JSON list of N, CA and C in Angstrom, two decimals:
[
{"chain": "R", "resi": 1, "resn": "MET", "atom": "N", "xyz": [36.48, 172.26, -199.06]},
{"chain": "R", "resi": 1, "resn": "MET", "atom": "CA", "xyz": [35.12, 171.76, -198.99]},
{"chain": "R", "resi": 1, "resn": "MET", "atom": "C", "xyz": [34.89, 170.82, -200.17]},
{"chain": "R", "resi": 2, "resn": "GLN", "atom": "N", "xyz": [34.17, 169.78, -199.94]},
{"chain": "R", "resi": 2, "resn": "GLN", "atom": "CA", "xyz": [33.80, 168.84, -200.98]},
{"chain": "R", "resi": 2, "resn": "GLN", "atom": "C", "xyz": [32.30, 168.66, -200.94]},
{"chain": "R", "resi": 3, "resn": "THR", "atom": "N", "xyz": [31.70, 168.60, -202.11]},
{"chain": "R", "resi": 3, "resn": "THR", "atom": "CA", "xyz": [30.26, 168.37, -202.21]},
{"chain": "R", "resi": 3, "resn": "THR", "atom": "C", "xyz": [30.03, 167.48, -203.41]},
{"chain": "R", "resi": 4, "resn": "SER", "atom": "N", "xyz": [28.87, 166.88, -203.49]},
{"chain": "R", "resi": 4, "resn": "SER", "atom": "CA", "xyz": [28.60, 165.96, -204.60]},
{"chain": "R", "resi": 4, "resn": "SER", "atom": "C", "xyz": [27.18, 166.12, -205.09]},
{"chain": "R", "resi": 5, "resn": "SER", "atom": "N", "xyz": [26.93, 165.49, -206.24]},
{"chain": "R", "resi": 5, "resn": "SER", "atom": "CA", "xyz": [25.62, 165.48, -206.84]},
{"chain": "R", "resi": 5, "resn": "SER", "atom": "C", "xyz": [25.50, 164.18, -207.63]},
{"chain": "R", "resi": 6, "resn": "GLN", "atom": "N", "xyz": [24.31, 163.85, -208.06]},
{"chain": "R", "resi": 6, "resn": "GLN", "atom": "CA", "xyz": [24.08, 162.59, -208.77]},
{"chain": "R", "resi": 6, "resn": "GLN", "atom": "C", "xyz": [23.54, 162.89, -210.16]},
{"chain": "R", "resi": 7, "resn": "LEU", "atom": "N", "xyz": [23.98, 162.09, -211.13]},
{"chain": "R", "resi": 7, "resn": "LEU", "atom": "CA", "xyz": [23.42, 162.22, -212.48]},
{"chain": "R", "resi": 7, "resn": "LEU", "atom": "C", "xyz": [22.04, 161.60, -212.50]},
{"chain": "R", "resi": 8, "resn": "ILE", "atom": "N", "xyz": [21.13, 162.30, -213.18]},
{"chain": "R", "resi": 8, "resn": "ILE", "atom": "CA", "xyz": [19.78, 161.79, -213.34]},
{"chain": "R", "resi": 8, "resn": "ILE", "atom": "C", "xyz": [19.49, 161.63, -214.83]},
{"chain": "R", "resi": 9, "resn": "HIS", "atom": "N", "xyz": [18.26, 161.56, -215.19]},
{"chain": "R", "resi": 9, "resn": "HIS", "atom": "CA", "xyz": [17.81, 161.36, -216.57]},
{"chain": "R", "resi": 9, "resn": "HIS", "atom": "C", "xyz": [18.55, 162.29, -217.54]},
{"chain": "R", "resi": 10, "resn": "HIS", "atom": "N", "xyz": [19.00, 161.76, -218.65]},
{"chain": "R", "resi": 10, "resn": "HIS", "atom": "CA", "xyz": [19.71, 162.50, -219.69]},
{"chain": "R", "resi": 10, "resn": "HIS", "atom": "C", "xyz": [21.00, 163.14, -219.17]},
{"chain": "R", "resi": 11, "resn": "ASN", "atom": "N", "xyz": [21.67, 162.49, -218.24]},
{"chain": "R", "resi": 11, "resn": "ASN", "atom": "CA", "xyz": [22.94, 162.97, -217.68]},
{"chain": "R", "resi": 11, "resn": "ASN", "atom": "C", "xyz": [22.86, 164.35, -217.05]},
{"chain": "R", "resi": 12, "resn": "GLN", "atom": "N", "xyz": [21.70, 164.72, -216.55]},
{"chain": "R", "resi": 12, "resn": "GLN", "atom": "CA", "xyz": [21.54, 166.00, -215.87]},
{"chain": "R", "resi": 12, "resn": "GLN", "atom": "C", "xyz": [21.91, 165.84, -214.41]},
{"chain": "R", "resi": 13, "resn": "THR", "atom": "N", "xyz": [22.30, 166.96, -213.81]},
{"chain": "R", "resi": 13, "resn": "THR", "atom": "CA", "xyz": [22.60, 166.97, -212.38]},
{"chain": "R", "resi": 13, "resn": "THR", "atom": "C", "xyz": [22.17, 168.30, -211.79]},
{"chain": "R", "resi": 14, "resn": "ILE", "atom": "N", "xyz": [22.06, 168.33, -210.49]},
{"chain": "R", "resi": 14, "resn": "ILE", "atom": "CA", "xyz": [21.78, 169.58, -209.78]},
{"chain": "R", "resi": 14, "resn": "ILE", "atom": "C", "xyz": [23.10, 170.06, -209.21]},
{"chain": "R", "resi": 15, "resn": "ILE", "atom": "N", "xyz": [23.44, 171.30, -209.48]},
{"chain": "R", "resi": 15, "resn": "ILE", "atom": "CA", "xyz": [24.67, 171.87, -208.94]},
{"chain": "R", "resi": 15, "resn": "ILE", "atom": "C", "xyz": [24.41, 172.21, -207.47]},
{"chain": "R", "resi": 16, "resn": "PRO", "atom": "N", "xyz": [25.21, 171.68, -206.57]},
{"chain": "R", "resi": 16, "resn": "PRO", "atom": "CA", "xyz": [24.99, 171.93, -205.15]},
{"chain": "R", "resi": 16, "resn": "PRO", "atom": "C", "xyz": [25.05, 173.42, -204.79]},
{"chain": "R", "resi": 17, "resn": "GLU", "atom": "N", "xyz": [24.28, 173.79, -203.80]},
{"chain": "R", "resi": 17, "resn": "GLU", "atom": "CA", "xyz": [24.18, 175.19, -203.37]},
{"chain": "R", "resi": 17, "resn": "GLU", "atom": "C", "xyz": [25.54, 175.85, -203.09]},
{"chain": "R", "resi": 18, "resn": "PRO", "atom": "N", "xyz": [26.47, 175.18, -202.40]},
{"chain": "R", "resi": 18, "resn": "PRO", "atom": "CA", "xyz": [27.77, 175.82, -202.16]},
{"chain": "R", "resi": 18, "resn": "PRO", "atom": "C", "xyz": [28.53, 176.16, -203.45]},
{"chain": "R", "resi": 19, "resn": "VAL", "atom": "N", "xyz": [28.35, 175.33, -204.48]},
{"chain": "R", "resi": 19, "resn": "VAL", "atom": "CA", "xyz": [29.00, 175.60, -205.77]},
{"chain": "R", "resi": 19, "resn": "VAL", "atom": "C", "xyz": [28.32, 176.78, -206.45]},
{"chain": "R", "resi": 20, "resn": "LEU", "atom": "N", "xyz": [26.99, 176.81, -206.41]},
{"chain": "R", "resi": 20, "resn": "LEU", "atom": "CA", "xyz": [26.25, 177.95, -206.98]},
{"chain": "R", "resi": 20, "resn": "LEU", "atom": "C", "xyz": [26.70, 179.26, -206.35]},
{"chain": "R", "resi": 21, "resn": "GLU", "atom": "N", "xyz": [26.84, 179.24, -205.03]},
{"chain": "R", "resi": 21, "resn": "GLU", "atom": "CA", "xyz": [27.24, 180.45, -204.32]},
{"chain": "R", "resi": 21, "resn": "GLU", "atom": "C", "xyz": [28.68, 180.83, -204.64]},
{"chain": "R", "resi": 22, "resn": "ALA", "atom": "N", "xyz": [29.58, 179.85, -204.67]},
{"chain": "R", "resi": 22, "resn": "ALA", "atom": "CA", "xyz": [30.99, 180.13, -204.93]},
{"chain": "R", "resi": 22, "resn": "ALA", "atom": "C", "xyz": [31.20, 180.72, -206.32]},
{"chain": "R", "resi": 23, "resn": "LEU", "atom": "N", "xyz": [30.44, 180.23, -207.31]},
{"chain": "R", "resi": 23, "resn": "LEU", "atom": "CA", "xyz": [30.58, 180.71, -208.69]},
{"chain": "R", "resi": 23, "resn": "LEU", "atom": "C", "xyz": [29.62, 181.85, -209.02]},
{"chain": "R", "resi": 24, "resn": "LYS", "atom": "N", "xyz": [28.78, 182.20, -208.04]},
{"chain": "R", "resi": 24, "resn": "LYS", "atom": "CA", "xyz": [27.75, 183.24, -208.24]},
{"chain": "R", "resi": 24, "resn": "LYS", "atom": "C", "xyz": [26.87, 182.92, -209.45]},
{"chain": "R", "resi": 25, "resn": "LEU", "atom": "N", "xyz": [26.44, 181.65, -209.51]},
{"chain": "R", "resi": 25, "resn": "LEU", "atom": "CA", "xyz": [25.61, 181.19, -210.62]},
{"chain": "R", "resi": 25, "resn": "LEU", "atom": "C", "xyz": [24.14, 181.43, -210.32]},
{"chain": "R", "resi": 26, "resn": "ARG", "atom": "N", "xyz": [23.42, 181.80, -211.37]},
{"chain": "R", "resi": 26, "resn": "ARG", "atom": "CA", "xyz": [21.97, 181.98, -211.29]},
{"chain": "R", "resi": 26, "resn": "ARG", "atom": "C", "xyz": [21.33, 181.21, -212.44]},
{"chain": "R", "resi": 27, "resn": "GLU", "atom": "N", "xyz": [20.06, 180.97, -212.33]},
{"chain": "R", "resi": 27, "resn": "GLU", "atom": "CA", "xyz": [19.34, 180.27, -213.39]},
{"chain": "R", "resi": 27, "resn": "GLU", "atom": "C", "xyz": [19.57, 180.97, -214.73]},
{"chain": "R", "resi": 28, "resn": "GLY", "atom": "N", "xyz": [19.91, 180.20, -215.74]},
{"chain": "R", "resi": 28, "resn": "GLY", "atom": "CA", "xyz": [20.15, 180.74, -217.07]},
{"chain": "R", "resi": 28, "resn": "GLY", "atom": "C", "xyz": [21.61, 181.01, -217.37]},
{"chain": "R", "resi": 29, "resn": "ASP", "atom": "N", "xyz": [22.47, 181.03, -216.35]},
{"chain": "R", "resi": 29, "resn": "ASP", "atom": "CA", "xyz": [23.90, 181.23, -216.58]},
{"chain": "R", "resi": 29, "resn": "ASP", "atom": "C", "xyz": [24.49, 180.03, -217.32]},
{"chain": "R", "resi": 30, "resn": "ALA", "atom": "N", "xyz": [25.48, 180.30, -218.13]},
{"chain": "R", "resi": 30, "resn": "ALA", "atom": "CA", "xyz": [26.20, 179.23, -218.82]},
{"chain": "R", "resi": 30, "resn": "ALA", "atom": "C", "xyz": [27.43, 178.86, -218.00]},
{"chain": "R", "resi": 31, "resn": "VAL", "atom": "N", "xyz": [27.81, 177.60, -218.07]},
{"chain": "R", "resi": 31, "resn": "VAL", "atom": "CA", "xyz": [29.01, 177.14, -217.39]},
{"chain": "R", "resi": 31, "resn": "VAL", "atom": "C", "xyz": [29.95, 176.52, -218.42]},
{"chain": "R", "resi": 32, "resn": "VAL", "atom": "N", "xyz": [31.23, 176.49, -218.07]},
{"chain": "R", "resi": 32, "resn": "VAL", "atom": "CA", "xyz": [32.26, 175.92, -218.93]},
{"chain": "R", "resi": 32, "resn": "VAL", "atom": "C", "xyz": [32.92, 174.78, -218.17]},
{"chain": "R", "resi": 33, "resn": "PHE", "atom": "N", "xyz": [33.13, 173.67, -218.85]},
{"chain": "R", "resi": 33, "resn": "PHE", "atom": "CA", "xyz": [33.87, 172.55, -218.30]},
{"chain": "R", "resi": 33, "resn": "PHE", "atom": "C", "xyz": [35.23, 172.55, -218.98]},
{"chain": "R", "resi": 34, "resn": "GLU", "atom": "N", "xyz": [36.28, 172.77, -218.20]},
{"chain": "R", "resi": 34, "resn": "GLU", "atom": "CA", "xyz": [37.64, 172.75, -218.73]},
{"chain": "R", "resi": 34, "resn": "GLU", "atom": "C", "xyz": [38.28, 171.42, -218.32]},
{"chain": "R", "resi": 35, "resn": "ILE", "atom": "N", "xyz": [38.77, 170.68, -219.31]},
{"chain": "R", "resi": 35, "resn": "ILE", "atom": "CA", "xyz": [39.35, 169.37, -219.06]},
{"chain": "R", "resi": 35, "resn": "ILE", "atom": "C", "xyz": [40.85, 169.45, -219.31]},
{"chain": "R", "resi": 36, "resn": "ASP", "atom": "N", "xyz": [41.63, 169.06, -218.31]},
{"chain": "R", "resi": 36, "resn": "ASP", "atom": "CA", "xyz": [43.08, 168.99, -218.46]},
{"chain": "R", "resi": 36, "resn": "ASP", "atom": "C", "xyz": [43.60, 167.78, -217.70]},
{"chain": "R", "resi": 37, "resn": "GLN", "atom": "N", "xyz": [44.90, 167.64, -217.60]},
{"chain": "R", "resi": 37, "resn": "GLN", "atom": "CA", "xyz": [45.47, 166.46, -216.96]},
{"chain": "R", "resi": 37, "resn": "GLN", "atom": "C", "xyz": [45.16, 166.39, -215.47]},
{"chain": "R", "resi": 38, "resn": "ALA", "atom": "N", "xyz": [44.88, 167.53, -214.86]},
{"chain": "R", "resi": 38, "resn": "ALA", "atom": "CA", "xyz": [44.56, 167.56, -213.42]},
{"chain": "R", "resi": 38, "resn": "ALA", "atom": "C", "xyz": [43.12, 167.14, -213.15]},
{"chain": "R", "resi": 39, "resn": "GLY", "atom": "N", "xyz": [42.26, 167.23, -214.16]},
{"chain": "R", "resi": 39, "resn": "GLY", "atom": "CA", "xyz": [40.87, 166.86, -213.97]},
{"chain": "R", "resi": 39, "resn": "GLY", "atom": "C", "xyz": [39.94, 167.73, -214.77]},
{"chain": "R", "resi": 40, "resn": "VAL", "atom": "N", "xyz": [38.72, 167.83, -214.29]},
{"chain": "R", "resi": 40, "resn": "VAL", "atom": "CA", "xyz": [37.70, 168.65, -214.95]},
{"chain": "R", "resi": 40, "resn": "VAL", "atom": "C", "xyz": [37.37, 169.80, -214.01]},
{"chain": "R", "resi": 41, "resn": "HIS", "atom": "N", "xyz": [37.36, 171.01, -214.56]},
{"chain": "R", "resi": 41, "resn": "HIS", "atom": "CA", "xyz": [37.11, 172.21, -213.77]},
{"chain": "R", "resi": 41, "resn": "HIS", "atom": "C", "xyz": [35.85, 172.89, -214.29]},
{"chain": "R", "resi": 42, "resn": "LEU", "atom": "N", "xyz": [35.01, 173.32, -213.39]},
{"chain": "R", "resi": 42, "resn": "LEU", "atom": "CA", "xyz": [33.77, 174.01, -213.72]},
{"chain": "R", "resi": 42, "resn": "LEU", "atom": "C", "xyz": [33.93, 175.48, -213.39]},
{"chain": "R", "resi": 43, "resn": "ARG", "atom": "N", "xyz": [33.54, 176.35, -214.32]},
{"chain": "R", "resi": 43, "resn": "ARG", "atom": "CA", "xyz": [33.55, 177.78, -214.05]},
{"chain": "R", "resi": 43, "resn": "ARG", "atom": "C", "xyz": [32.37, 178.44, -214.74]},
{"chain": "R", "resi": 44, "resn": "LYS", "atom": "N", "xyz": [32.05, 179.62, -214.30]},
{"chain": "R", "resi": 44, "resn": "LYS", "atom": "CA", "xyz": [30.99, 180.39, -214.92]},
{"chain": "R", "resi": 44, "resn": "LYS", "atom": "C", "xyz": [31.49, 180.93, -216.25]},
{"chain": "R", "resi": 45, "resn": "ALA", "atom": "N", "xyz": [30.70, 180.77, -217.30]},
{"chain": "R", "resi": 45, "resn": "ALA", "atom": "CA", "xyz": [31.08, 181.28, -218.62]},
{"chain": "R", "resi": 45, "resn": "ALA", "atom": "C", "xyz": [30.86, 182.79, -218.66]},
{"chain": "R", "resi": 46, "resn": "GLN", "atom": "N", "xyz": [31.76, 183.45, -219.33]},
{"chain": "R", "resi": 46, "resn": "GLN", "atom": "CA", "xyz": [31.62, 184.89, -219.50]},
{"chain": "R", "resi": 46, "resn": "GLN", "atom": "C", "xyz": [30.60, 185.16, -220.61]},
{"chain": "R", "resi": 47, "resn": "PRO", "atom": "N", "xyz": [29.73, 186.13, -220.43]},
{"chain": "R", "resi": 47, "resn": "PRO", "atom": "CA", "xyz": [28.74, 186.42, -221.48]},
{"chain": "R", "resi": 47, "resn": "PRO", "atom": "C", "xyz": [29.43, 186.95, -222.74]},
{"chain": "R", "resi": 48, "resn": "VAL", "atom": "N", "xyz": [28.89, 186.57, -223.86]},
{"chain": "R", "resi": 48, "resn": "VAL", "atom": "CA", "xyz": [29.43, 187.02, -225.15]},
{"chain": "R", "resi": 48, "resn": "VAL", "atom": "C", "xyz": [28.81, 188.37, -225.48]},
{"chain": "R", "resi": 49, "resn": "ASP", "atom": "N", "xyz": [29.65, 189.28, -225.85]},
{"chain": "R", "resi": 49, "resn": "ASP", "atom": "CA", "xyz": [29.17, 190.59, -226.28]},
{"chain": "R", "resi": 49, "resn": "ASP", "atom": "C", "xyz": [28.79, 190.47, -227.76]},
{"chain": "R", "resi": 50, "resn": "ILE", "atom": "N", "xyz": [27.51, 190.31, -228.03]},
{"chain": "R", "resi": 50, "resn": "ILE", "atom": "CA", "xyz": [27.02, 190.07, -229.39]},
{"chain": "R", "resi": 50, "resn": "ILE", "atom": "C", "xyz": [27.38, 191.22, -230.32]},
{"chain": "R", "resi": 51, "resn": "ALA", "atom": "N", "xyz": [27.27, 192.44, -229.87]},
{"chain": "R", "resi": 51, "resn": "ALA", "atom": "CA", "xyz": [27.60, 193.59, -230.72]},
{"chain": "R", "resi": 51, "resn": "ALA", "atom": "C", "xyz": [29.07, 193.57, -231.10]},
{"chain": "R", "resi": 52, "resn": "PHE", "atom": "N", "xyz": [29.94, 193.30, -230.13]},
{"chain": "R", "resi": 52, "resn": "PHE", "atom": "CA", "xyz": [31.38, 193.23, -230.40]},
{"chain": "R", "resi": 52, "resn": "PHE", "atom": "C", "xyz": [31.70, 192.09, -231.35]},
{"chain": "R", "resi": 53, "resn": "THR", "atom": "N", "xyz": [31.12, 190.92, -231.09]},
{"chain": "R", "resi": 53, "resn": "THR", "atom": "CA", "xyz": [31.36, 189.76, -231.95]},
{"chain": "R", "resi": 53, "resn": "THR", "atom": "C", "xyz": [30.90, 190.03, -233.37]},
{"chain": "R", "resi": 54, "resn": "GLY", "atom": "N", "xyz": [29.75, 190.65, -233.52]},
{"chain": "R", "resi": 54, "resn": "GLY", "atom": "CA", "xyz": [29.24, 190.99, -234.85]},
{"chain": "R", "resi": 54, "resn": "GLY", "atom": "C", "xyz": [30.14, 191.98, -235.58]},
{"chain": "R", "resi": 55, "resn": "ALA", "atom": "N", "xyz": [30.63, 192.96, -234.86]},
{"chain": "R", "resi": 55, "resn": "ALA", "atom": "CA", "xyz": [31.53, 193.94, -235.47]},
{"chain": "R", "resi": 55, "resn": "ALA", "atom": "C", "xyz": [32.86, 193.30, -235.86]},
{"chain": "R", "resi": 56, "resn": "LEU", "atom": "N", "xyz": [33.31, 192.38, -235.07]},
{"chain": "R", "resi": 56, "resn": "LEU", "atom": "CA", "xyz": [34.58, 191.70, -235.33]},
{"chain": "R", "resi": 56, "resn": "LEU", "atom": "C", "xyz": [34.49, 190.75, -236.52]},
{"chain": "R", "resi": 57, "resn": "GLN", "atom": "N", "xyz": [33.34, 190.16, -236.73]},
{"chain": "R", "resi": 57, "resn": "GLN", "atom": "CA", "xyz": [33.17, 189.15, -237.76]},
{"chain": "R", "resi": 57, "resn": "GLN", "atom": "C", "xyz": [33.62, 189.63, -239.14]},
{"chain": "R", "resi": 58, "resn": "GLY", "atom": "N", "xyz": [33.32, 190.86, -239.48]},
{"chain": "R", "resi": 58, "resn": "GLY", "atom": "CA", "xyz": [33.69, 191.40, -240.79]},
{"chain": "R", "resi": 58, "resn": "GLY", "atom": "C", "xyz": [35.19, 191.55, -240.99]},
{"chain": "R", "resi": 59, "resn": "THR", "atom": "N", "xyz": [35.95, 191.52, -239.91]},
{"chain": "R", "resi": 59, "resn": "THR", "atom": "CA", "xyz": [37.40, 191.69, -240.02]},
{"chain": "R", "resi": 59, "resn": "THR", "atom": "C", "xyz": [38.15, 190.36, -240.08]},
{"chain": "R", "resi": 60, "resn": "LEU", "atom": "N", "xyz": [37.43, 189.25, -240.01]},
{"chain": "R", "resi": 60, "resn": "LEU", "atom": "CA", "xyz": [38.07, 187.95, -239.92]},
{"chain": "R", "resi": 60, "resn": "LEU", "atom": "C", "xyz": [38.11, 187.18, -241.25]},
{"chain": "R", "resi": 61, "resn": "SER", "atom": "N", "xyz": [38.00, 187.87, -242.34]},
{"chain": "R", "resi": 61, "resn": "SER", "atom": "CA", "xyz": [37.95, 187.20, -243.64]},
{"chain": "R", "resi": 61, "resn": "SER", "atom": "C", "xyz": [39.33, 187.03, -244.28]},
{"chain": "R", "resi": 62, "resn": "GLU", "atom": "N", "xyz": [40.37, 187.53, -243.64]},
{"chain": "R", "resi": 62, "resn": "GLU", "atom": "CA", "xyz": [41.72, 187.49, -244.20]},
{"chain": "R", "resi": 62, "resn": "GLU", "atom": "C", "xyz": [42.17, 186.07, -244.54]},
{"chain": "R", "resi": 63, "resn": "TRP", "atom": "N", "xyz": [41.82, 185.10, -243.69]},
{"chain": "R", "resi": 63, "resn": "TRP", "atom": "CA", "xyz": [42.25, 183.72, -243.92]},
{"chain": "R", "resi": 63, "resn": "TRP", "atom": "C", "xyz": [41.10, 182.83, -244.36]},
{"chain": "R", "resi": 64, "resn": "ASN", "atom": "N", "xyz": [40.13, 183.40, -245.00]},
{"chain": "R", "resi": 64, "resn": "ASN", "atom": "CA", "xyz": [38.93, 182.65, -245.38]},
{"chain": "R", "resi": 64, "resn": "ASN", "atom": "C", "xyz": [38.94, 182.41, -246.89]},
{"chain": "R", "resi": 65, "resn": "SER", "atom": "N", "xyz": [39.78, 181.49, -247.33]},
{"chain": "R", "resi": 65, "resn": "SER", "atom": "CA", "xyz": [39.83, 181.15, -248.74]},
{"chain": "R", "resi": 65, "resn": "SER", "atom": "C", "xyz": [40.07, 179.66, -248.90]},
{"chain": "R", "resi": 66, "resn": "ALA", "atom": "N", "xyz": [39.84, 179.15, -250.10]},
{"chain": "R", "resi": 66, "resn": "ALA", "atom": "CA", "xyz": [40.08, 177.74, -250.37]},
{"chain": "R", "resi": 66, "resn": "ALA", "atom": "C", "xyz": [41.54, 177.38, -250.16]},
{"chain": "R", "resi": 67, "resn": "ALA", "atom": "N", "xyz": [42.44, 178.30, -250.54]},
{"chain": "R", "resi": 67, "resn": "ALA", "atom": "CA", "xyz": [43.88, 178.05, -250.36]},
{"chain": "R", "resi": 67, "resn": "ALA", "atom": "C", "xyz": [44.23, 177.92, -248.88]},
{"chain": "R", "resi": 68, "resn": "ASP", "atom": "N", "xyz": [43.63, 178.75, -248.04]},
{"chain": "R", "resi": 68, "resn": "ASP", "atom": "CA", "xyz": [43.88, 178.67, -246.61]},
{"chain": "R", "resi": 68, "resn": "ASP", "atom": "C", "xyz": [43.30, 177.37, -246.04]},
{"chain": "R", "resi": 69, "resn": "ASP", "atom": "N", "xyz": [42.10, 176.99, -246.49]},
{"chain": "R", "resi": 69, "resn": "ASP", "atom": "CA", "xyz": [41.51, 175.74, -246.02]},
{"chain": "R", "resi": 69, "resn": "ASP", "atom": "C", "xyz": [42.43, 174.56, -246.33]},
{"chain": "R", "resi": 70, "resn": "GLU", "atom": "N", "xyz": [43.00, 174.57, -247.52]},
{"chain": "R", "resi": 70, "resn": "GLU", "atom": "CA", "xyz": [43.90, 173.50, -247.91]},
{"chain": "R", "resi": 70, "resn": "GLU", "atom": "C", "xyz": [45.20, 173.54, -247.11]},
{"chain": "R", "resi": 71, "resn": "ALA", "atom": "N", "xyz": [45.75, 174.73, -246.92]},
{"chain": "R", "resi": 71, "resn": "ALA", "atom": "CA", "xyz": [47.03, 174.88, -246.23]},
{"chain": "R", "resi": 71, "resn": "ALA", "atom": "C", "xyz": [46.92, 174.46, -244.76]},
{"chain": "R", "resi": 72, "resn": "TYR", "atom": "N", "xyz": [45.79, 174.72, -244.14]},
{"chain": "R", "resi": 72, "resn": "TYR", "atom": "CA", "xyz": [45.64, 174.46, -242.71]},
{"chain": "R", "resi": 72, "resn": "TYR", "atom": "C", "xyz": [44.76, 173.25, -242.41]},
{"chain": "R", "resi": 73, "resn": "ALA", "atom": "N", "xyz": [44.48, 172.43, -243.41]},
{"chain": "R", "resi": 73, "resn": "ALA", "atom": "CA", "xyz": [43.56, 171.29, -243.23]},
{"chain": "R", "resi": 73, "resn": "ALA", "atom": "C", "xyz": [44.07, 170.27, -242.20]},
{"chain": "R", "resi": 74, "resn": "ASP", "atom": "N", "xyz": [45.39, 170.17, -242.04]},
{"chain": "R", "resi": 74, "resn": "ASP", "atom": "CA", "xyz": [45.95, 169.17, -241.14]},
{"chain": "R", "resi": 74, "resn": "ASP", "atom": "C", "xyz": [46.05, 169.65, -239.70]},
{"chain": "R", "resi": 75, "resn": "LEU", "atom": "N", "xyz": [45.66, 170.87, -239.41]},
{"chain": "R", "resi": 75, "resn": "LEU", "atom": "CA", "xyz": [45.78, 171.38, -238.04]},
{"chain": "R", "resi": 75, "resn": "LEU", "atom": "C", "xyz": [44.64, 170.93, -237.17]}
]
């Protein structure tokens, strides 16, 4: 199936109904655009678990130093 939409003011578009249904999108859902050599792919973004992310944040300081910033600056 192929469907299309048109860009309007501020590069906005309406996602066609068949795409909304296929991705099970609802108002307020986030979407992800993945770009690769085959093209651009649209998918529904997975919700972020804020509690998990907050708990994880305290464990990520191992590589958070000026020496690490310098060592990995070219990446």
